[in-house]
Structure formats: structure tokens, C-alpha cells
Amino acid sequence: MSDIRAQGERVGPAVTLGLLAAWVLHDAEELATGPGWIRENLPALRKRFPGVPEPVWSAMEAVEPREFAVAVGVMAGFVGSAAVAGHRTGGRSGFYQGALDGFGLHGLVHLAQAAAARGYTPGSVTSPLVVVPFTLWARGRLRRAGVLKSARTRDVALGLALAAGATAISHAVARAVVGTR
């Protein structure tokens, strides 16, 4: 008898492949609102947060809508791969669990951004409605099945690094595809 069943609960596709579904809902919001929101709000953000280094603002300003859309597509490959790895291993995959943790932490970052901006930021609607609840639910299912790896401070940092690295790679690929600087 596998230790998944020994714990009394099986990790189904809603837990593993659900990561991709939750991500699609979240990134649909970012795709619909991100480029326009940045264009409209960047001048006010620069004034409000003068301590942010200019290269950060310049990088945000340089992202064109096509580049952003391609980057989202590349990220879909990362998230989809993690979801499939989770599905194939009954949720045991470290790649899947790291992506799940990175996704949830990414949602918390969106909420912090909205708090700092004192209003809406792209991704801040689906973060409390989809991202954070899905992550907590999936982690609970993994825990009940006995396959959740314990989350230590190192794991949290690794989850954030995974999300940041995948984002950076996605944008680098998108710039190469679209031909932006």
C-alpha cells in the first residue's frame, strides 16, 4: 500500500494540475490589466517611492504589451511543467511543491504591492480570491496525504527565488522573441 493511501487521502489532479488552472485565472487578470496599469500609474509611483532605483522604473516602463504576453506564455510552460511533475508523483515532486509555494508567496507579494500603492495593482484581485486560498488548500491536501515537505525559512526563500528566476527567464525569452531591449 502506498504511503499516500496509508495517510487516508489521495492527492488528485485538482491539487496538482489545479496549480496551472489557478495560475491561468491569476495571470488572466495580470494580462488584462498589467500593461495599461503600469503606463497610467508609473509617474505617480516614481513620485511616491523616490527611493526605488531608476533601473527598476526603467525596466517596468520598457515592458511592451506583446513582450508581457509572451512572458506570460513562457511562464505557463514553467507552471505547467511543475503541475505535471506534481501530478506524476502524487504531489511529491519538489519542483511542484516549490512552484506551489512560490505561487502562494507571489500572491502575498501582490497583496503587499497593493497595500504599498494604497489601491489596486495588477494581480491584487485574484491573489486573495484564488492564489492564496488555492495554495493553502493544496498544501493542506498534500499534508493530509503525508507528502508535503516541511516549509522552513530556506524553503520560503527558495520558493521566492524560483518565482523570481522563472519571471526573469520568461521576460528574457520574451524580449528575445519580440525583439525589445
C-alpha positions as protocol buffer text, in pm:
chain_id: "A"
residue {
  index: 1
  type: MET
  ca { x: 0 y: 0 z: 0 }
}
residue {
  index: 2
  type: SER
  ca { x: 144 y: 341 z: -94 }
}
residue {
  index: 3
  type: ASP
  ca { x: 202 y: 591 z: 180 }
}
residue {
  index: 4
  type: ILE
  ca { x: -40 y: 830 z: 5 }
}
residue {
  index: 5
  type: ARG
  ca { x: -327 y: 588 z: 75 }
}
residue {
  index: 6
  type: ALA
  ca { x: -181 y: 494 z: 414 }
}
residue {
  index: 7
  type: GLN
  ca { x: -246 y: 851 z: 524 }
}
residue {
  index: 8
  type: GLY
  ca { x: -610 y: 813 z: 417 }
}
residue {
  index: 9
  type: GLU
  ca { x: -615 y: 1065 z: 136 }
}
residue {
  index: 10
  type: ARG
  ca { x: -507 y: 1056 z: -224 }
}
residue {
  index: 11
  type: VAL
  ca { x: -361 y: 1361 z: -400 }
}
residue {
  index: 12
  type: GLY
  ca { x: -578 y: 1409 z: -705 }
}
residue {
  index: 13
  type: PRO
  ca { x: -544 y: 1623 z: -1017 }
}
residue {
  index: 14
  type: ALA
  ca { x: -732 y: 1913 z: -858 }
}
residue {
  index: 15
  type: VAL
  ca { x: -437 y: 1957 z: -622 }
}
residue {
  index: 16
  type: THR
  ca { x: -158 y: 1914 z: -875 }
}
residue {
  index: 17
  type: LEU
  ca { x: -296 y: 2020 z: -1213 }
}
residue {
  index: 18
  type: GLY
  ca { x: -509 y: 2274 z: -1028 }
}
residue {
  index: 19
  type: LEU
  ca { x: -191 y: 2478 z: -985 }
}
residue {
  index: 20
  type: LEU
  ca { x: -196 y: 2551 z: -1357 }
}
residue {
  index: 21
  type: ALA
  ca { x: -569 y: 2633 z: -1353 }
}
residue {
  index: 22
  type: ALA
  ca { x: -529 y: 2874 z: -1059 }
}
residue {
  index: 23
  type: TRP
  ca { x: -227 y: 3032 z: -1227 }
}
residue {
  index: 24
  type: VAL
  ca { x: -424 y: 3082 z: -1553 }
}
residue {
  index: 25
  type: LEU
  ca { x: -701 y: 3266 z: -1366 }
}
residue {
  index: 26
  type: HIS
  ca { x: -448 y: 3484 z: -1188 }
}
residue {
  index: 27
  type: ASP
  ca { x: -240 y: 3564 z: -1493 }
}
residue {
  index: 28
  type: ALA
  ca { x: -551 y: 3643 z: -1698 }
}
residue {
  index: 29
  type: GLU
  ca { x: -602 y: 3934 z: -1458 }
}
residue {
  index: 30
  type: GLU
  ca { x: -240 y: 4040 z: -1496 }
}
residue {
  index: 31
  type: LEU
  ca { x: -260 y: 4017 z: -1877 }
}
residue {
  index: 32
  type: ALA
  ca { x: -581 y: 4219 z: -1887 }
}
residue {
  index: 33
  type: THR
  ca { x: -466 y: 4496 z: -1655 }
}
residue {
  index: 34
  type: GLY
  ca { x: -85 y: 4497 z: -1624 }
}
residue {
  index: 35
  type: PRO
  ca { x: 48 y: 4696 z: -1920 }
}
residue {
  index: 36
  type: GLY
  ca { x: -221 y: 4966 z: -1904 }
}
residue {
  index: 37
  type: TRP
  ca { x: -196 y: 4997 z: -1527 }
}
residue {
  index: 38
  type: ILE
  ca { x: 180 y: 5041 z: -1543 }
}
residue {
  index: 39
  type: ARG
  ca { x: 153 y: 5303 z: -1817 }
}
residue {
  index: 40
  type: GLU
  ca { x: -106 y: 5501 z: -1618 }
}
residue {
  index: 41
  type: ASN
  ca { x: 49 y: 5470 z: -1273 }
}
residue {
  index: 42
  type: LEU
  ca { x: 425 y: 5475 z: -1325 }
}
residue {
  index: 43
  type: PRO
  ca { x: 465 y: 5855 z: -1296 }
}
residue {
  index: 44
  type: ALA
  ca { x: 277 y: 5863 z: -964 }
}
residue {
  index: 45
  type: LEU
  ca { x: 467 y: 5561 z: -833 }
}
residue {
  index: 46
  type: ARG
  ca { x: 801 y: 5727 z: -917 }
}
residue {
  index: 47
  type: LYS
  ca { x: 700 y: 6034 z: -713 }
}
residue {
  index: 48
  type: ARG
  ca { x: 559 y: 5831 z: -426 }
}
residue {
  index: 49
  type: PHE
  ca { x: 857 y: 5594 z: -396 }
}
residue {
  index: 50
  type: PRO
  ca { x: 1166 y: 5807 z: -474 }
}
residue {
  index: 51
  type: GLY
  ca { x: 1397 y: 5554 z: -306 }
}
residue {
  index: 52
  type: VAL
  ca { x: 1332 y: 5289 z: -572 }
}
residue {
  index: 53
  type: PRO
  ca { x: 1635 y: 5273 z: -804 }
}
residue {
  index: 54
  type: GLU
  ca { x: 1578 y: 5420 z: -1151 }
}
residue {
  index: 55
  type: PRO
  ca { x: 1667 y: 5093 z: -1330 }
}
residue {
  index: 56
  type: VAL
  ca { x: 1358 y: 4933 z: -1169 }
}
residue {
  index: 57
  type: TRP
  ca { x: 1131 y: 5205 z: -1309 }
}
residue {
  index: 58
  type: SER
  ca { x: 1305 y: 5194 z: -1647 }
}
residue {
  index: 59
  type: ALA
  ca { x: 1262 y: 4817 z: -1666 }
}
residue {
  index: 60
  type: MET
  ca { x: 891 y: 4845 z: -1585 }
}
residue {
  index: 61
  type: GLU
  ca { x: 846 y: 5120 z: -1840 }
}
residue {
  index: 62
  type: ALA
  ca { x: 1025 y: 4923 z: -2112 }
}
residue {
  index: 63
  type: VAL
  ca { x: 794 y: 4620 z: -2098 }
}
residue {
  index: 64
  type: GLU
  ca { x: 565 y: 4636 z: -2401 }
}
residue {
  index: 65
  type: PRO
  ca { x: 227 y: 4458 z: -2401 }
}
residue {
  index: 66
  type: ARG
  ca { x: 346 y: 4199 z: -2658 }
}
residue {
  index: 67
  type: GLU
  ca { x: 655 y: 4122 z: -2452 }
}
residue {
  index: 68
  type: PHE
  ca { x: 441 y: 4087 z: -2141 }
}
residue {
  index: 69
  type: ALA
  ca { x: 205 y: 3847 z: -2319 }
}
residue {
  index: 70
  type: VAL
  ca { x: 494 y: 3632 z: -2444 }
}
residue {
  index: 71
  type: ALA
  ca { x: 649 y: 3630 z: -2095 }
}
residue {
  index: 72
  type: VAL
  ca { x: 318 y: 3504 z: -1955 }
}
residue {
  index: 73
  type: GLY
  ca { x: 321 y: 3229 z: -2217 }
}
residue {
  index: 74
  type: VAL
  ca { x: 674 y: 3125 z: -2122 }
}
residue {
  index: 75
  type: MET
  ca { x: 576 y: 3124 z: -1754 }
}
residue {
  index: 76
  type: ALA
  ca { x: 285 y: 2895 z: -1846 }
}
residue {
  index: 77
  type: GLY
  ca { x: 547 y: 2643 z: -1953 }
}
residue {
  index: 78
  type: PHE
  ca { x: 718 y: 2656 z: -1613 }
}
residue {
  index: 79
  type: VAL
  ca { x: 392 y: 2631 z: -1418 }
}
residue {
  index: 80
  type: GLY
  ca { x: 252 y: 2361 z: -1646 }
}
residue {
  index: 81
  type: SER
  ca { x: 572 y: 2156 z: -1610 }
}
residue {
  index: 82
  type: ALA
  ca { x: 556 y: 2187 z: -1232 }
}
residue {
  index: 83
  type: ALA
  ca { x: 189 y: 2086 z: -1227 }
}
residue {
  index: 84
  type: VAL
  ca { x: 257 y: 1780 z: -1443 }
}
residue {
  index: 85
  type: ALA
  ca { x: 554 y: 1684 z: -1225 }
}
residue {
  index: 86
  type: GLY
  ca { x: 327 y: 1709 z: -922 }
}
residue {
  index: 87
  type: HIS
  ca { x: 59 y: 1501 z: -1091 }
}
residue {
  index: 88
  type: ARG
  ca { x: 302 y: 1228 z: -1196 }
}
residue {
  index: 89
  type: THR
  ca { x: 445 y: 1197 z: -844 }
}
residue {
  index: 90
  type: GLY
  ca { x: 123 y: 1220 z: -645 }
}
residue {
  index: 91
  type: GLY
  ca { x: 228 y: 1564 z: -520 }
}
residue {
  index: 92
  type: ARG
  ca { x: 573 y: 1454 z: -400 }
}
residue {
  index: 93
  type: SER
  ca { x: 774 y: 1644 z: -663 }
}
residue {
  index: 94
  type: GLY
  ca { x: 1000 y: 1906 z: -509 }
}
residue {
  index: 95
  type: PHE
  ca { x: 964 y: 2111 z: -828 }
}
residue {
  index: 96
  type: TYR
  ca { x: 585 y: 2106 z: -793 }
}
residue {
  index: 97
  type: GLN
  ca { x: 590 y: 2189 z: -422 }
}
residue {
  index: 98
  type: GLY
  ca { x: 843 y: 2468 z: -478 }
}
residue {
  index: 99
  type: ALA
  ca { x: 630 y: 2613 z: -758 }
}
residue {
  index: 100
  type: LEU
  ca { x: 318 y: 2587 z: -539 }
}
residue {
  index: 101
  type: ASP
  ca { x: 496 y: 2770 z: -257 }
}
residue {
  index: 102
  type: GLY
  ca { x: 635 y: 3029 z: -499 }
}
residue {
  index: 103
  type: PHE
  ca { x: 285 y: 3083 z: -640 }
}
residue {
  index: 104
  type: GLY
  ca { x: 139 y: 3142 z: -295 }
}
residue {
  index: 105
  type: LEU
  ca { x: 421 y: 3373 z: -192 }
}
residue {
  index: 106
  type: HIS
  ca { x: 381 y: 3557 z: -523 }
}
residue {
  index: 107
  type: GLY
  ca { x: 18 y: 3619 z: -423 }
}
residue {
  index: 108
  type: LEU
  ca { x: 131 y: 3766 z: -91 }
}
residue {
  index: 109
  type: VAL
  ca { x: 373 y: 3994 z: -278 }
}
residue {
  index: 110
  type: HIS
  ca { x: 79 y: 4120 z: -486 }
}
residue {
  index: 111
  type: LEU
  ca { x: -114 y: 4200 z: -168 }
}
residue {
  index: 112
  type: ALA
  ca { x: 187 y: 4384 z: -26 }
}
residue {
  index: 113
  type: GLN
  ca { x: 219 y: 4582 z: -351 }
}
residue {
  index: 114
  type: ALA
  ca { x: -148 y: 4680 z: -335 }
}
residue {
  index: 115
  type: ALA
  ca { x: -105 y: 4787 z: 29 }
}
residue {
  index: 116
  type: ALA
  ca { x: 204 y: 4992 z: -58 }
}
residue {
  index: 117
  type: ALA
  ca { x: 27 y: 5153 z: -355 }
}
residue {
  index: 118
  type: ARG
  ca { x: -286 y: 5202 z: -141 }
}
residue {
  index: 119
  type: GLY
  ca { x: -507 y: 5064 z: -411 }
}
residue {
  index: 120
  type: TYR
  ca { x: -541 y: 4822 z: -696 }
}
residue {
  index: 121
  type: THR
  ca { x: -233 y: 4671 z: -857 }
}
residue {
  index: 122
  type: PRO
  ca { x: -240 y: 4403 z: -1129 }
}
residue {
  index: 123
  type: GLY
  ca { x: -292 y: 4065 z: -966 }
}
residue {
  index: 124
  type: SER
  ca { x: -429 y: 4201 z: -640 }
}
residue {
  index: 125
  type: VAL
  ca { x: -787 y: 4085 z: -703 }
}
residue {
  index: 126
  type: THR
  ca { x: -713 y: 3720 z: -779 }
}
residue {
  index: 127
  type: SER
  ca { x: -441 y: 3692 z: -514 }
}
residue {
  index: 128
  type: PRO
  ca { x: -679 y: 3682 z: -214 }
}
residue {
  index: 129
  type: LEU
  ca { x: -956 y: 3509 z: -410 }
}
residue {
  index: 130
  type: VAL
  ca { x: -758 y: 3242 z: -599 }
}
residue {
  index: 131
  type: VAL
  ca { x: -381 y: 3236 z: -540 }
}
residue {
  index: 132
  type: VAL
  ca { x: -357 y: 3231 z: -160 }
}
residue {
  index: 133
  type: PRO
  ca { x: -666 y: 3013 z: -98 }
}
residue {
  index: 134
  type: PHE
  ca { x: -562 y: 2759 z: -364 }
}
residue {
  index: 135
  type: THR
  ca { x: -210 y: 2740 z: -224 }
}
residue {
  index: 136
  type: LEU
  ca { x: -333 y: 2689 z: 133 }
}
residue {
  index: 137
  type: TRP
  ca { x: -589 y: 2429 z: 20 }
}
residue {
  index: 138
  type: ALA
  ca { x: -336 y: 2237 z: -192 }
}
residue {
  index: 139
  type: ARG
  ca { x: -77 y: 2241 z: 86 }
}
residue {
  index: 140
  type: GLY
  ca { x: -343 y: 2110 z: 326 }
}
residue {
  index: 141
  type: ARG
  ca { x: -429 y: 1825 z: 89 }
}
residue {
  index: 142
  type: LEU
  ca { x: -59 y: 1741 z: 48 }
}
residue {
  index: 143
  type: ARG
  ca { x: -17 y: 1747 z: 427 }
}
residue {
  index: 144
  type: ARG
  ca { x: -316 y: 1516 z: 484 }
}
residue {
  index: 145
  type: ALA
  ca { x: -177 y: 1276 z: 223 }
}
residue {
  index: 146
  type: GLY
  ca { x: 155 y: 1274 z: 405 }
}
residue {
  index: 147
  type: VAL
  ca { x: 361 y: 1403 z: 112 }
}
residue {
  index: 148
  type: LEU
  ca { x: 409 y: 1772 z: 200 }
}
residue {
  index: 149
  type: LYS
  ca { x: 770 y: 1861 z: 262 }
}
residue {
  index: 150
  type: SER
  ca { x: 807 y: 2085 z: 566 }
}
residue {
  index: 151
  type: ALA
  ca { x: 843 y: 2453 z: 483 }
}
residue {
  index: 152
  type: ARG
  ca { x: 1143 y: 2608 z: 650 }
}
residue {
  index: 153
  type: THR
  ca { x: 1277 y: 2960 z: 607 }
}
residue {
  index: 154
  type: ARG
  ca { x: 1515 y: 2821 z: 348 }
}
residue {
  index: 155
  type: ASP
  ca { x: 1219 y: 2674 z: 156 }
}
residue {
  index: 156
  type: VAL
  ca { x: 1035 y: 3007 z: 160 }
}
residue {
  index: 157
  type: ALA
  ca { x: 1343 y: 3181 z: 21 }
}
residue {
  index: 158
  type: LEU
  ca { x: 1379 y: 2905 z: -239 }
}
residue {
  index: 159
  type: GLY
  ca { x: 1012 y: 2940 z: -341 }
}
residue {
  index: 160
  type: LEU
  ca { x: 1051 y: 3316 z: -387 }
}
residue {
  index: 161
  type: ALA
  ca { x: 1378 y: 3265 z: -575 }
}
residue {
  index: 162
  type: LEU
  ca { x: 1211 y: 3008 z: -801 }
}
residue {
  index: 163
  type: ALA
  ca { x: 927 y: 3251 z: -880 }
}
residue {
  index: 164
  type: ALA
  ca { x: 1167 y: 3542 z: -937 }
}
residue {
  index: 165
  type: GLY
  ca { x: 1402 y: 3333 z: -1152 }
}
residue {
  index: 166
  type: ALA
  ca { x: 1119 y: 3198 z: -1366 }
}
residue {
  index: 167
  type: THR
  ca { x: 989 y: 3553 z: -1410 }
}
residue {
  index: 168
  type: ALA
  ca { x: 1331 y: 3682 z: -1513 }
}
residue {
  index: 169
  type: ILE
  ca { x: 1380 y: 3397 z: -1760 }
}
residue {
  index: 170
  type: SER
  ca { x: 1029 y: 3446 z: -1900 }
}
residue {
  index: 171
  type: HIS
  ca { x: 1096 y: 3814 z: -1967 }
}
residue {
  index: 172
  type: ALA
  ca { x: 1439 y: 3746 z: -2116 }
}
residue {
  index: 173
  type: VAL
  ca { x: 1290 y: 3492 z: -2356 }
}
residue {
  index: 174
  type: ALA
  ca { x: 1004 y: 3731 z: -2436 }
}
residue {
  index: 175
  type: ARG
  ca { x: 1247 y: 4016 z: -2514 }
}
residue {
  index: 176
  type: ALA
  ca { x: 1438 y: 3786 z: -2748 }
}
residue {
  index: 177
  type: VAL
  ca { x: 1119 y: 3669 z: -2921 }
}
residue {
  index: 178
  type: VAL
  ca { x: 961 y: 4013 z: -2952 }
}
residue {
  index: 179
  type: GLY
  ca { x: 1289 y: 4191 z: -3022 }
}
residue {
  index: 180
  type: THR
  ca { x: 1273 y: 4450 z: -2742 }
}
residue {
  index: 181
  type: ARG
  ca { x: 1574 y: 4570 z: -2547 }
}
